[in-house]
Short mmCIF file of C-alpha atoms in Angstrom, two decimals:
data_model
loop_
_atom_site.label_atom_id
_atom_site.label_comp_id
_atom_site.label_asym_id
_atom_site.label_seq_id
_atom_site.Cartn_x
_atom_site.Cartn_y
_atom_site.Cartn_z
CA UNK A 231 26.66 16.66 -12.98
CA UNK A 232 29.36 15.73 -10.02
CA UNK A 233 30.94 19.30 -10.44
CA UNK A 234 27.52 21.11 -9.96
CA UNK A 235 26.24 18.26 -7.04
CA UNK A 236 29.59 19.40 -5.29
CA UNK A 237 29.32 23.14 -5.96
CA UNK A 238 25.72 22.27 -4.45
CA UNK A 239 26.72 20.78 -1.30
CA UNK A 240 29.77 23.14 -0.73
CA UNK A 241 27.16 25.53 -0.41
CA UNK A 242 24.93 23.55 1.43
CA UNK A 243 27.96 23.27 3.95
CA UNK A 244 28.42 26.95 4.10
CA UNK A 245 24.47 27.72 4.94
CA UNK A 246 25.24 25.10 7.11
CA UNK A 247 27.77 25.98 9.27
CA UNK A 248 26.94 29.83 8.59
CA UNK A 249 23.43 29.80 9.82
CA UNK A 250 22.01 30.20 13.16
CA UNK A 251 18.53 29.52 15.03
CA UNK A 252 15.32 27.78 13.70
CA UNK A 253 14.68 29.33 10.33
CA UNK A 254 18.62 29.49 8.71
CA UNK A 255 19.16 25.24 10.35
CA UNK A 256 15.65 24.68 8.04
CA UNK A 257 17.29 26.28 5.08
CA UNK A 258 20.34 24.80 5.50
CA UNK A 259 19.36 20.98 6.46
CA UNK A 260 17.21 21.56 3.18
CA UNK A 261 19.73 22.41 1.06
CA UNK A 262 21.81 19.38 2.13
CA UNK A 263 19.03 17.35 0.98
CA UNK A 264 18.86 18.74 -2.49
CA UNK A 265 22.20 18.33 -2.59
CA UNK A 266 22.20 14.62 -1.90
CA UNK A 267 20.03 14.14 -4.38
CA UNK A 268 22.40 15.46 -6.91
CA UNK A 269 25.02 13.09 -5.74
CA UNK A 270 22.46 9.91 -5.39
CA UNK A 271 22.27 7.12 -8.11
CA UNK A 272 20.31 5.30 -10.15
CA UNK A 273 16.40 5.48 -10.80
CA UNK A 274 11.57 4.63 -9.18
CA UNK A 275 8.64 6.38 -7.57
CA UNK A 276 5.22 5.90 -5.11
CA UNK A 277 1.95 6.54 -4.55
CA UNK A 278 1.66 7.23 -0.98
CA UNK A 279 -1.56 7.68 1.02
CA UNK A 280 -0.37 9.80 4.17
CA UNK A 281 -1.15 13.01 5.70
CA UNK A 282 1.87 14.87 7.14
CA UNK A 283 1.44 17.06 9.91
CA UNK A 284 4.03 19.86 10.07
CA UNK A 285 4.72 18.96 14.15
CA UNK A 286 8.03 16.91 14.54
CA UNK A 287 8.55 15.45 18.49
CA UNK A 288 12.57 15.82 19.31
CA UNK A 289 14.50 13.09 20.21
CA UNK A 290 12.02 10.83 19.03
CA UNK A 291 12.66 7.35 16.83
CA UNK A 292 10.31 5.30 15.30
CA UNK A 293 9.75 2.72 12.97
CA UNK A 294 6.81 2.92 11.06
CA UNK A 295 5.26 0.26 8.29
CA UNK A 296 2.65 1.31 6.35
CA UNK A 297 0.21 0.46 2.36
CA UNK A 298 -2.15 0.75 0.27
CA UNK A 299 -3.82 -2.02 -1.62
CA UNK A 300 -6.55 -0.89 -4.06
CA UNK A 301 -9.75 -2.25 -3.95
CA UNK A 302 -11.26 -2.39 -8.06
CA UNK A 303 -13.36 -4.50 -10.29
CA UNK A 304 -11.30 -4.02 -12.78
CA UNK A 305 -8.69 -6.90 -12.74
CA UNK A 306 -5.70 -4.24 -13.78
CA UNK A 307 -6.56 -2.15 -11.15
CA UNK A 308 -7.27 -4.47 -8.11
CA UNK A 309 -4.42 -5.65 -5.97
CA UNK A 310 -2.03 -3.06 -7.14
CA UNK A 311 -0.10 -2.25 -3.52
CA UNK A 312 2.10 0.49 -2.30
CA UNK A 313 3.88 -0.17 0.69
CA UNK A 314 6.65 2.11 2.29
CA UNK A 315 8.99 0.86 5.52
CA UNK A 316 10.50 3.85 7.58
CA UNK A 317 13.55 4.29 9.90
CA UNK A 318 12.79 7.83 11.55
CA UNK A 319 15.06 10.38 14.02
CA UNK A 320 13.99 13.29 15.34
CA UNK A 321 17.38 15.06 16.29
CA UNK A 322 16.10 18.41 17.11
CA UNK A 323 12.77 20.33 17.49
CA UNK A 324 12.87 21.23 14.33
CA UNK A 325 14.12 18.37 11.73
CA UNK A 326 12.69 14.76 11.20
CA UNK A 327 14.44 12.87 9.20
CA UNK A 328 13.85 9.05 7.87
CA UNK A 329 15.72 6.93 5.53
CA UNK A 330 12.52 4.96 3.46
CA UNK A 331 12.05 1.54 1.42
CA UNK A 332 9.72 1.21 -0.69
CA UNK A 333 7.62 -1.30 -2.38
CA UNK A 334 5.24 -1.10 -5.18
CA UNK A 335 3.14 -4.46 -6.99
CA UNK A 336 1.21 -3.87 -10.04
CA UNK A 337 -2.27 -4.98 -10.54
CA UNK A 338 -0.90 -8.50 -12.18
CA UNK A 339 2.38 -7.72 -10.96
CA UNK A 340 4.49 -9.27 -7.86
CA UNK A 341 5.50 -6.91 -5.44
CA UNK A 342 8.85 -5.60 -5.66
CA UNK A 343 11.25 -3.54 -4.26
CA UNK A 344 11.64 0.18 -5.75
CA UNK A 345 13.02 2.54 -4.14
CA UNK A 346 14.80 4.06 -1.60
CA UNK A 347 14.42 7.51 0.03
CA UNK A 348 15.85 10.12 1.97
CA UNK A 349 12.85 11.89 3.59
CA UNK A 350 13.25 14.93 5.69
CA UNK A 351 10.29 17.48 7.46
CA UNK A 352 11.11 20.79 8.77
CA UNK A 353 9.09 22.30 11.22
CA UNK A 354 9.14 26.16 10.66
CA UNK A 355 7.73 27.54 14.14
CA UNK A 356 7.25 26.07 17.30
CA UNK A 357 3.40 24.77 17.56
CA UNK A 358 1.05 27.55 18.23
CA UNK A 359 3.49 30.29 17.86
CA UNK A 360 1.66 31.78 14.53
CA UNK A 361 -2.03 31.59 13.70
CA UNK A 362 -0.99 28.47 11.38
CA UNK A 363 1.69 25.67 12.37
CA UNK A 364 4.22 25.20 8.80
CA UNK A 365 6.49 23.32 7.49
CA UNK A 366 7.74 21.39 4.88
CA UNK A 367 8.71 18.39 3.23
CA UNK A 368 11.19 17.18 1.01
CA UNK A 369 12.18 14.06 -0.07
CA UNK A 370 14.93 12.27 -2.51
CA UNK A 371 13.54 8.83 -4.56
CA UNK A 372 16.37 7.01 -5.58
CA UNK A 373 15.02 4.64 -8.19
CA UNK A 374 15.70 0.66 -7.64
CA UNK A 375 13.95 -0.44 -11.00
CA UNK A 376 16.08 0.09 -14.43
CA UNK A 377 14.59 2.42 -16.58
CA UNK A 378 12.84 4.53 -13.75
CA UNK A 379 13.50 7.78 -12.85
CA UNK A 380 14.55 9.50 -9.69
CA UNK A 381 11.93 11.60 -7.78
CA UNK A 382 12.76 14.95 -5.59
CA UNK A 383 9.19 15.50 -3.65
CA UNK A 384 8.34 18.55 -1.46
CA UNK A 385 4.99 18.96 0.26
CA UNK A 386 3.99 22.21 1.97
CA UNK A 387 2.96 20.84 5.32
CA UNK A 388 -0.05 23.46 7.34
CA UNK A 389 -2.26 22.75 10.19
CA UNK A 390 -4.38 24.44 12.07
CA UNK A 391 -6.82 23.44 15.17
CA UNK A 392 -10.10 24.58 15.90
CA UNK A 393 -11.22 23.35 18.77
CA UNK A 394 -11.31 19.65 19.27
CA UNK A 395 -10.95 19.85 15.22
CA UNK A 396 -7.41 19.36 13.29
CA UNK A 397 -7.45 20.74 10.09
CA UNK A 398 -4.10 19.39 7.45
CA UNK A 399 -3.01 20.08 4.21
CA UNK A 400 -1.01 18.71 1.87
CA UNK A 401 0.19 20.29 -1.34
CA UNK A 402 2.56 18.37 -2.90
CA UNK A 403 5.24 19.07 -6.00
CA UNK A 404 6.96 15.82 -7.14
CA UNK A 405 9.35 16.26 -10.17
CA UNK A 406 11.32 13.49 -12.01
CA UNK A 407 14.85 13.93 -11.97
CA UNK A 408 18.47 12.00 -13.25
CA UNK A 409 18.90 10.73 -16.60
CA UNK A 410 15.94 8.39 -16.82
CA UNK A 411 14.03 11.92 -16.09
CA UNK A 412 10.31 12.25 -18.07
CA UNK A 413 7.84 13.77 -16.82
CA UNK A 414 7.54 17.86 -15.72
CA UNK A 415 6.60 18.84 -12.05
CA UNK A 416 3.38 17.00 -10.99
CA UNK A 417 1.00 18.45 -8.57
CA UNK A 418 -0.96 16.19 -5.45
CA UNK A 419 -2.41 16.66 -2.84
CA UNK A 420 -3.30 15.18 0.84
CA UNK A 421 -5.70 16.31 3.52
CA UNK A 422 -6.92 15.31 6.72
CA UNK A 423 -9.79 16.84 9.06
CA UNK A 424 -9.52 14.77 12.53
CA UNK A 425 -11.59 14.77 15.74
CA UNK A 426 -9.58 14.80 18.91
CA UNK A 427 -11.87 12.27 20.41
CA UNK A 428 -9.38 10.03 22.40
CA UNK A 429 -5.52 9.23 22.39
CA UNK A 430 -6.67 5.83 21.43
CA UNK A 431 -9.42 6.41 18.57
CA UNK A 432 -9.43 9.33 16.38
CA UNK A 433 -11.90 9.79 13.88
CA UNK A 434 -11.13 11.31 10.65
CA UNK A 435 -11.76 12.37 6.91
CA UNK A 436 -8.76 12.38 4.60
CA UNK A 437 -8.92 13.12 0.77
CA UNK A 438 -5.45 12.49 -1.55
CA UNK A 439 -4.93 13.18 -4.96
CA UNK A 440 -2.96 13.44 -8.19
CA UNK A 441 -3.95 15.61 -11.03
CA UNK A 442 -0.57 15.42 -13.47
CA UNK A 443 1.61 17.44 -14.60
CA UNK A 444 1.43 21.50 -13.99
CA UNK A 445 0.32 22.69 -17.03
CA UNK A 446 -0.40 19.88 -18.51
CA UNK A 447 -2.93 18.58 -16.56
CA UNK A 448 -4.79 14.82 -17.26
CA UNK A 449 -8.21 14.78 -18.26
CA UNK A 450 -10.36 15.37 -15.45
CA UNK A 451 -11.74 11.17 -15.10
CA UNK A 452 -8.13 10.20 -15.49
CA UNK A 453 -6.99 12.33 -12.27
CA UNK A 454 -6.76 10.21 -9.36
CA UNK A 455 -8.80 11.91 -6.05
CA UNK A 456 -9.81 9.90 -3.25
CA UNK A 457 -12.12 10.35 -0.29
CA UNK A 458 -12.49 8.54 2.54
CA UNK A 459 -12.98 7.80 6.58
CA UNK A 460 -9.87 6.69 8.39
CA UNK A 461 -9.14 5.78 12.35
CA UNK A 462 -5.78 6.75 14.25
CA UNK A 463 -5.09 6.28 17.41
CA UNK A 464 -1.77 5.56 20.02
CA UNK A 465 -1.37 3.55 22.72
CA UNK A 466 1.27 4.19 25.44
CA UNK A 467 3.86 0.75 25.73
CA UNK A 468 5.53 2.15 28.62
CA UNK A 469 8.86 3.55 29.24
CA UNK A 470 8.46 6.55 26.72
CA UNK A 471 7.14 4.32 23.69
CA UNK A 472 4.24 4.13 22.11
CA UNK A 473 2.65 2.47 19.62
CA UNK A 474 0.62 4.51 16.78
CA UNK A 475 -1.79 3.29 14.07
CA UNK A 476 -3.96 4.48 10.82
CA UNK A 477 -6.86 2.55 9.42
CA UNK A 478 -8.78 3.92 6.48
CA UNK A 479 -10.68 3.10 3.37
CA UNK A 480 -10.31 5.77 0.34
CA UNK A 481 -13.32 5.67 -2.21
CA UNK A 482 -12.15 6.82 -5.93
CA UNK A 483 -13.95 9.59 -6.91
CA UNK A 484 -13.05 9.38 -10.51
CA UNK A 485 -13.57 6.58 -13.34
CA UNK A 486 -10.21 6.12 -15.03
CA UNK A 487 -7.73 7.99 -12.41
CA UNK A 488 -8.98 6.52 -9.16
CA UNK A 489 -9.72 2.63 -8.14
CA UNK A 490 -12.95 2.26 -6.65
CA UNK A 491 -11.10 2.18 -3.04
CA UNK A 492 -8.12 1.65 -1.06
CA UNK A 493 -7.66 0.02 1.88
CA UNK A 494 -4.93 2.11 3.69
CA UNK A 495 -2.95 1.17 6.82
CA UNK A 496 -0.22 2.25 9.22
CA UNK A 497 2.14 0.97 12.49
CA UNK A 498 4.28 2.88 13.92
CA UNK A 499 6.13 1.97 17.18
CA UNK A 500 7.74 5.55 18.38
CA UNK A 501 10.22 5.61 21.64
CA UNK A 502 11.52 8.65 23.01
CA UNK A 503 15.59 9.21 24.14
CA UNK B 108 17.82 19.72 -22.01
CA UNK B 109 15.93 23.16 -20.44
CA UNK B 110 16.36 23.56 -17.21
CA UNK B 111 12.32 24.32 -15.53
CA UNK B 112 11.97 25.72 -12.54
CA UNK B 113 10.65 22.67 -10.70
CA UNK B 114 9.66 23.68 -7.21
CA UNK B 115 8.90 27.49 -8.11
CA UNK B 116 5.54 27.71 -6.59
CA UNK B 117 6.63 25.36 -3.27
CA UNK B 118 9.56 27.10 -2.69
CA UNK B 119 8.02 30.98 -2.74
CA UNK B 120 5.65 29.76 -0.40
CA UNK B 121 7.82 27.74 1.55
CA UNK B 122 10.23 30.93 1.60
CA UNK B 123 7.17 33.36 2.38
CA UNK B 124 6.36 31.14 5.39
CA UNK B 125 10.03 30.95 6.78
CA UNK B 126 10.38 34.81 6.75
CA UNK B 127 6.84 35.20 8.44
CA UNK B 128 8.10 35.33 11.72
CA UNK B 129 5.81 37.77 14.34
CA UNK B 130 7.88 39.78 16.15
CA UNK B 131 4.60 40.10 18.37
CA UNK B 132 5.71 36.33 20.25
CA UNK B 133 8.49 37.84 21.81
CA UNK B 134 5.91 39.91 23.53
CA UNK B 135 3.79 36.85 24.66
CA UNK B 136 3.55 36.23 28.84
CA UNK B 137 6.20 33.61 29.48
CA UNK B 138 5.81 31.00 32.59
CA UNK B 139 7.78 27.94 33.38
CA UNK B 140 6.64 24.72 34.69
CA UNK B 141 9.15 22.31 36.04
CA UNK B 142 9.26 18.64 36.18
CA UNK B 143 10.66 16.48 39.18
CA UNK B 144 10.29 13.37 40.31
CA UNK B 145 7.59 12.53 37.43
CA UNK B 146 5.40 15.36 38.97
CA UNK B 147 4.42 18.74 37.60
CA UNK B 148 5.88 21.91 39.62
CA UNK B 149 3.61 23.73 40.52
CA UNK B 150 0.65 21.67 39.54
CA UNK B 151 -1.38 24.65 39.38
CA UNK B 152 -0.84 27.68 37.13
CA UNK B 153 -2.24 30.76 36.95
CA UNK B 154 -2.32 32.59 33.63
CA UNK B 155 -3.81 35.50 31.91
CA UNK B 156 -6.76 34.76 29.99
CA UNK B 157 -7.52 36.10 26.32
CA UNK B 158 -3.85 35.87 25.89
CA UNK B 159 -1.36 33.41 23.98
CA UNK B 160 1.19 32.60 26.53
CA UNK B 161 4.34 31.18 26.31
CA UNK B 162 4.65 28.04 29.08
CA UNK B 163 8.17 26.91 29.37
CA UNK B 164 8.64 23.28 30.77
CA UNK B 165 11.52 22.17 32.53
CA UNK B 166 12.58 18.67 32.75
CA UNK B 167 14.44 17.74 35.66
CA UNK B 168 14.34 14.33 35.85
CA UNK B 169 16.63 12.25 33.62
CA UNK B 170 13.84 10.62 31.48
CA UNK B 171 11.64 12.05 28.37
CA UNK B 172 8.44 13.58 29.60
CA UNK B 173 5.46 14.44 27.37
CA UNK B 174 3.29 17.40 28.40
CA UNK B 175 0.23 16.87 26.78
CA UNK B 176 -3.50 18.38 26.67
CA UNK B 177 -6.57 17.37 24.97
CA UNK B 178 -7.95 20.87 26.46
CA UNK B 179 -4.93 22.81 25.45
CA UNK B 180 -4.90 20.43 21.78
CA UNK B 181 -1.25 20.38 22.67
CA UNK B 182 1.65 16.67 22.92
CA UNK B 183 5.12 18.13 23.35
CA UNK B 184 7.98 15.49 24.49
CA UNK B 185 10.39 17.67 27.28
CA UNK B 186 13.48 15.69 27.02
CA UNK B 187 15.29 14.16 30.40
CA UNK B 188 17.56 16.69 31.46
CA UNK B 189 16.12 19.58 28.92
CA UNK B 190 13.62 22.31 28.23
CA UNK B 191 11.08 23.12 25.44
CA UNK B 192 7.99 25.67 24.67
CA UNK B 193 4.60 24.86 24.32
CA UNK B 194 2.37 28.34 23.04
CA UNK B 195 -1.22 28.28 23.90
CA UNK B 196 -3.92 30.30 23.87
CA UNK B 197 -5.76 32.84 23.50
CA UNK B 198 -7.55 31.17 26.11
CA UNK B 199 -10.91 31.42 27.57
CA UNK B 200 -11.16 31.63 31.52
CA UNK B 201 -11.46 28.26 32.91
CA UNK B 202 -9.36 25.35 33.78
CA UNK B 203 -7.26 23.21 31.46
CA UNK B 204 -6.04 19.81 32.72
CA UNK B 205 -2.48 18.53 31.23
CA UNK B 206 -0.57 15.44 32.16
CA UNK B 207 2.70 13.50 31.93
CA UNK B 208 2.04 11.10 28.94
CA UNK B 209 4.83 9.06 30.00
CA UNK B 210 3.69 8.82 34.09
CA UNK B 211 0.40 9.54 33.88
CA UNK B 212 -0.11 8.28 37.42
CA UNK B 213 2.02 11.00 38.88
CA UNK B 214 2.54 14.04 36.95
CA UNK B 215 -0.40 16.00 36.26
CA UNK B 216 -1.55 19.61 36.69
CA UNK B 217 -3.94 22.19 35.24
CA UNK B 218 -4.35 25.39 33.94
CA UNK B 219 -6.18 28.37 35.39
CA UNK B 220 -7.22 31.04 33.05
CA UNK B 221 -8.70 34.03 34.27
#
C-alpha cells in the first residue's frame, strides 16, 4: 500500500510541477489529494447537510462551525447530531482548501469525535465564463473511531443563475476506503435554489439525500431525502471580514431513511488577506 | 480484494467539464476598471450590450477589495496590490450599479449597457 501511495504522489508531483494554467493546477492539486489519502491512517464518516457552490474567493480564510441535529419521534432517531468544524484557505482563484473535524452523536449516543478531513474544491472556470459555473469536490475522511472506515468523497459542484435566482447541485460519490473498507461507492445528493433578496437575508429551498450504494440501491422508504426552507445571509465586520450564516429546517420525506426533520445551522467568520 | 472503479461516473464528468473550455471567451470585449484610493476608476463604464464581456479590475490600493453586484449577480474579492476577472453578461441595455463590499461608502460605480 506505501509503494503504490508513493508511486501515487510521485506522480502527483510530476502533474504538479509539469502543469500549467487553471485546468492542469486542478488536476494536479487533485491528484495530490488522492494521494494523501493513500498515505493517511486509520478509520469514520458524516452526514453533512451543505450545499457547495463551485465559486471559491482567493485569498480568503475562514472559520466556519456548522450541524445538524435531527428532529424525530422516534427516540433512536431524535437527537442524533452531526457537527463539522472547518479551518479554510483560499490560496488561489482556483483551489479552496480546509482541514475539517468532525463530530457525530448517535440517537442515545454522546457526541464524539470522528473524524478528520482533508477537504479541497476546485473551481474549473472563472464565474460566468461558460453557460454553467463547475467544479468539484473532493475530500479525504480519516476515521477517528476503531473499526470505521476511511471515506474519499467527491461532489460535482454546478451552478447556474437566472436572474435574481441561484440554481446548485450537488451530486455526490462517497466510497469507503483502507482496511476497515465495506461498503461500494454510495451515491447523494445536495441542492439549493436561493433568492438573491439581500446580502443579509437570503431565502432558499435546499433538498439532500442518500440513496446507498450504486447498484445496490436501499429500498426506496429506507433512502434518506430531505426537503426543506433555509435562510443565509452575511454581514460585513469591517476591515475585509465578514461574518456568514445558514439557518434551515429539513423535513424527511421518507419513513425509515429520513427523520421527520433537521434542524441545520452554520457560522462562518471569513477575512480576506 | 477487486479493485471497482469508484469514482467512474464523477470523474468522466468531472474530466468532460475540465476539457470544455470555449475558445469563443477569448473573443469576449475586455475592459478594465481600476481601484484607488477605495474608489472605482472610472465610475462609469460603457459597454456593449447583448454581449458577455470580460471586465478586468485592478486593485491599486494595498487592501482586498470586493467588486460586487446584486444587478450583475456577481462578489469577486480583487486582492490589495492584484488583478482578477469578473465575466458578465449578455446584458440587456440599462444600468448596473456595483460597489466596493469592503468601503462601501467610497467605491462605487455602474454599468452602462447599450
Amino acid at each position: 500500500m506505501f509503494a503504490s501511495a508513493r508511486i501515487a504522489f510521485r506522480h502527483a508531483l510530476h502533474v504538479a510541477l509539469g502543469s500549467r494554467g487553471r485546468v492542469g493546477g486542478v488536476l494536479a492539486v487533485a491528484a495530490l489529494t488522492m494521494s494523501f489519502g493513500c498515505l493517511a491512517g486509520p478509520p469514520a464518516r458524516a452526514q453533512d447537510l451543505k450545499v457547495y457552490s463551485p465559486i471559491v474567493e482567493e485569498g480568503e480564510f475562514g472559520i466556519e462551525a456548522r450541524g445538524n441535529v435531527a428532529v424525530d419521534r422516534n427516540r433512536d432517531k431524535a437527537g442524533a447530531q452531526n457537527q463539522r468544524y472547518e479551518l479554510e484557505y483560499t490560496p488561489t482563484d482556483f483551489w479552496h482548501t480546509a482541514l475539517v473535524g468532525e463530530l457525530k452523536k448517535e440517537a442515545e449516543g454522546d457526541l464524539k469525535y470522528t473524524a478528520t478531513a482533508w477537504e479541497n474544491i476546485f473551481q474549473i472556470f472563472p464565474q460566468g465564463k461558460e453557460w454553467l459555473d463547475l467544479g468539484f469536490y473532493i475530500e479525504y475522511e480519516s476515521a477517528k473511531q476503531r473499526g470505521s472506515a476511511d471515506a474519499l468523497e467527491w461532489k460535482l459542484l454546478a451552478e447556474k443563475n437566472f436572474g435574481l435566482m441561484t440554481l446548485t447541485l450537488n451530486p455526490i460519490f462517497e466510497k469507503e476506503v483502507g482496511s476497515n473498507a465495506e461498503k461500494s461507492t454510495e451515491f447523494k445528493y445536495a441542492a439549493r435554489l436561493k433568492l438573491r433578496l439581500m446580502p443579509q437575508l437570503e431565502p432558499a429551498i435546499e433538498a439532500f439525500g442518500d440513496i446507498g450504494e450504486i447498484g445496490n440501491l436501499d429500498p426506496s422508504d429506507e433512502q434518506r431525502h430531505q426537503l426543506g426552507p433555509a435562510l443565509l445571509g452575511k454581514f460585513h465586520l469591517g476591515n475585509a471580514s465578514a461574518l456568514r450564516y445558514e439557518l434551515g429546517y429539513m423535513f424527511g420525506l421518507t419513513r425509515g431513511g429520513s427523520p421527520d426533520g433537521a434542524f441545520k445551522w452554520l457560522i462562518e467568520i471569513e477575512h480576506h488577506f | 480484494m477487486s479493485r471497482r472503479p469508484a469514482f467512474r461516473p464523477l470523474a468522466l464528468l468531472t474530466l468532460a467539464a475540465a476539457l470544455w473550455v470555449s475558445p469563443a471567451a477569448a473573443e469576449d470585449p475586455s475592459f478594465e476598471l481600476s481601484i484607488r484610493d477605495h474608489r472605482f476608476v472610472p465610475e462609469t463604464l460603457e459597454v456593449p450590450a447583448g454581449k458577455r464581456i470580460r471586465l478586468v479590475v485592478s486593485n491599486a490600493d494595498p487592501t482586498p477589495e470586493e467588486f460586487e453586484s446584486y444587478e450583475l449577480n456577481r462578489e469577486k474579492v480583487i486582492p490589495g496590490n492584484g488583478k482578477g476577472t469578473v465575466y458578465i453578461g449578455p446584458l440587456d441595455p440599462g444600468t448596473y450599479p456595483f460597489f466596493g463590499d469592503f468601503n462601501q461608502s467610497t467605491a462605487k460605480g455602474r454599468i452602462v449597457a447599450k
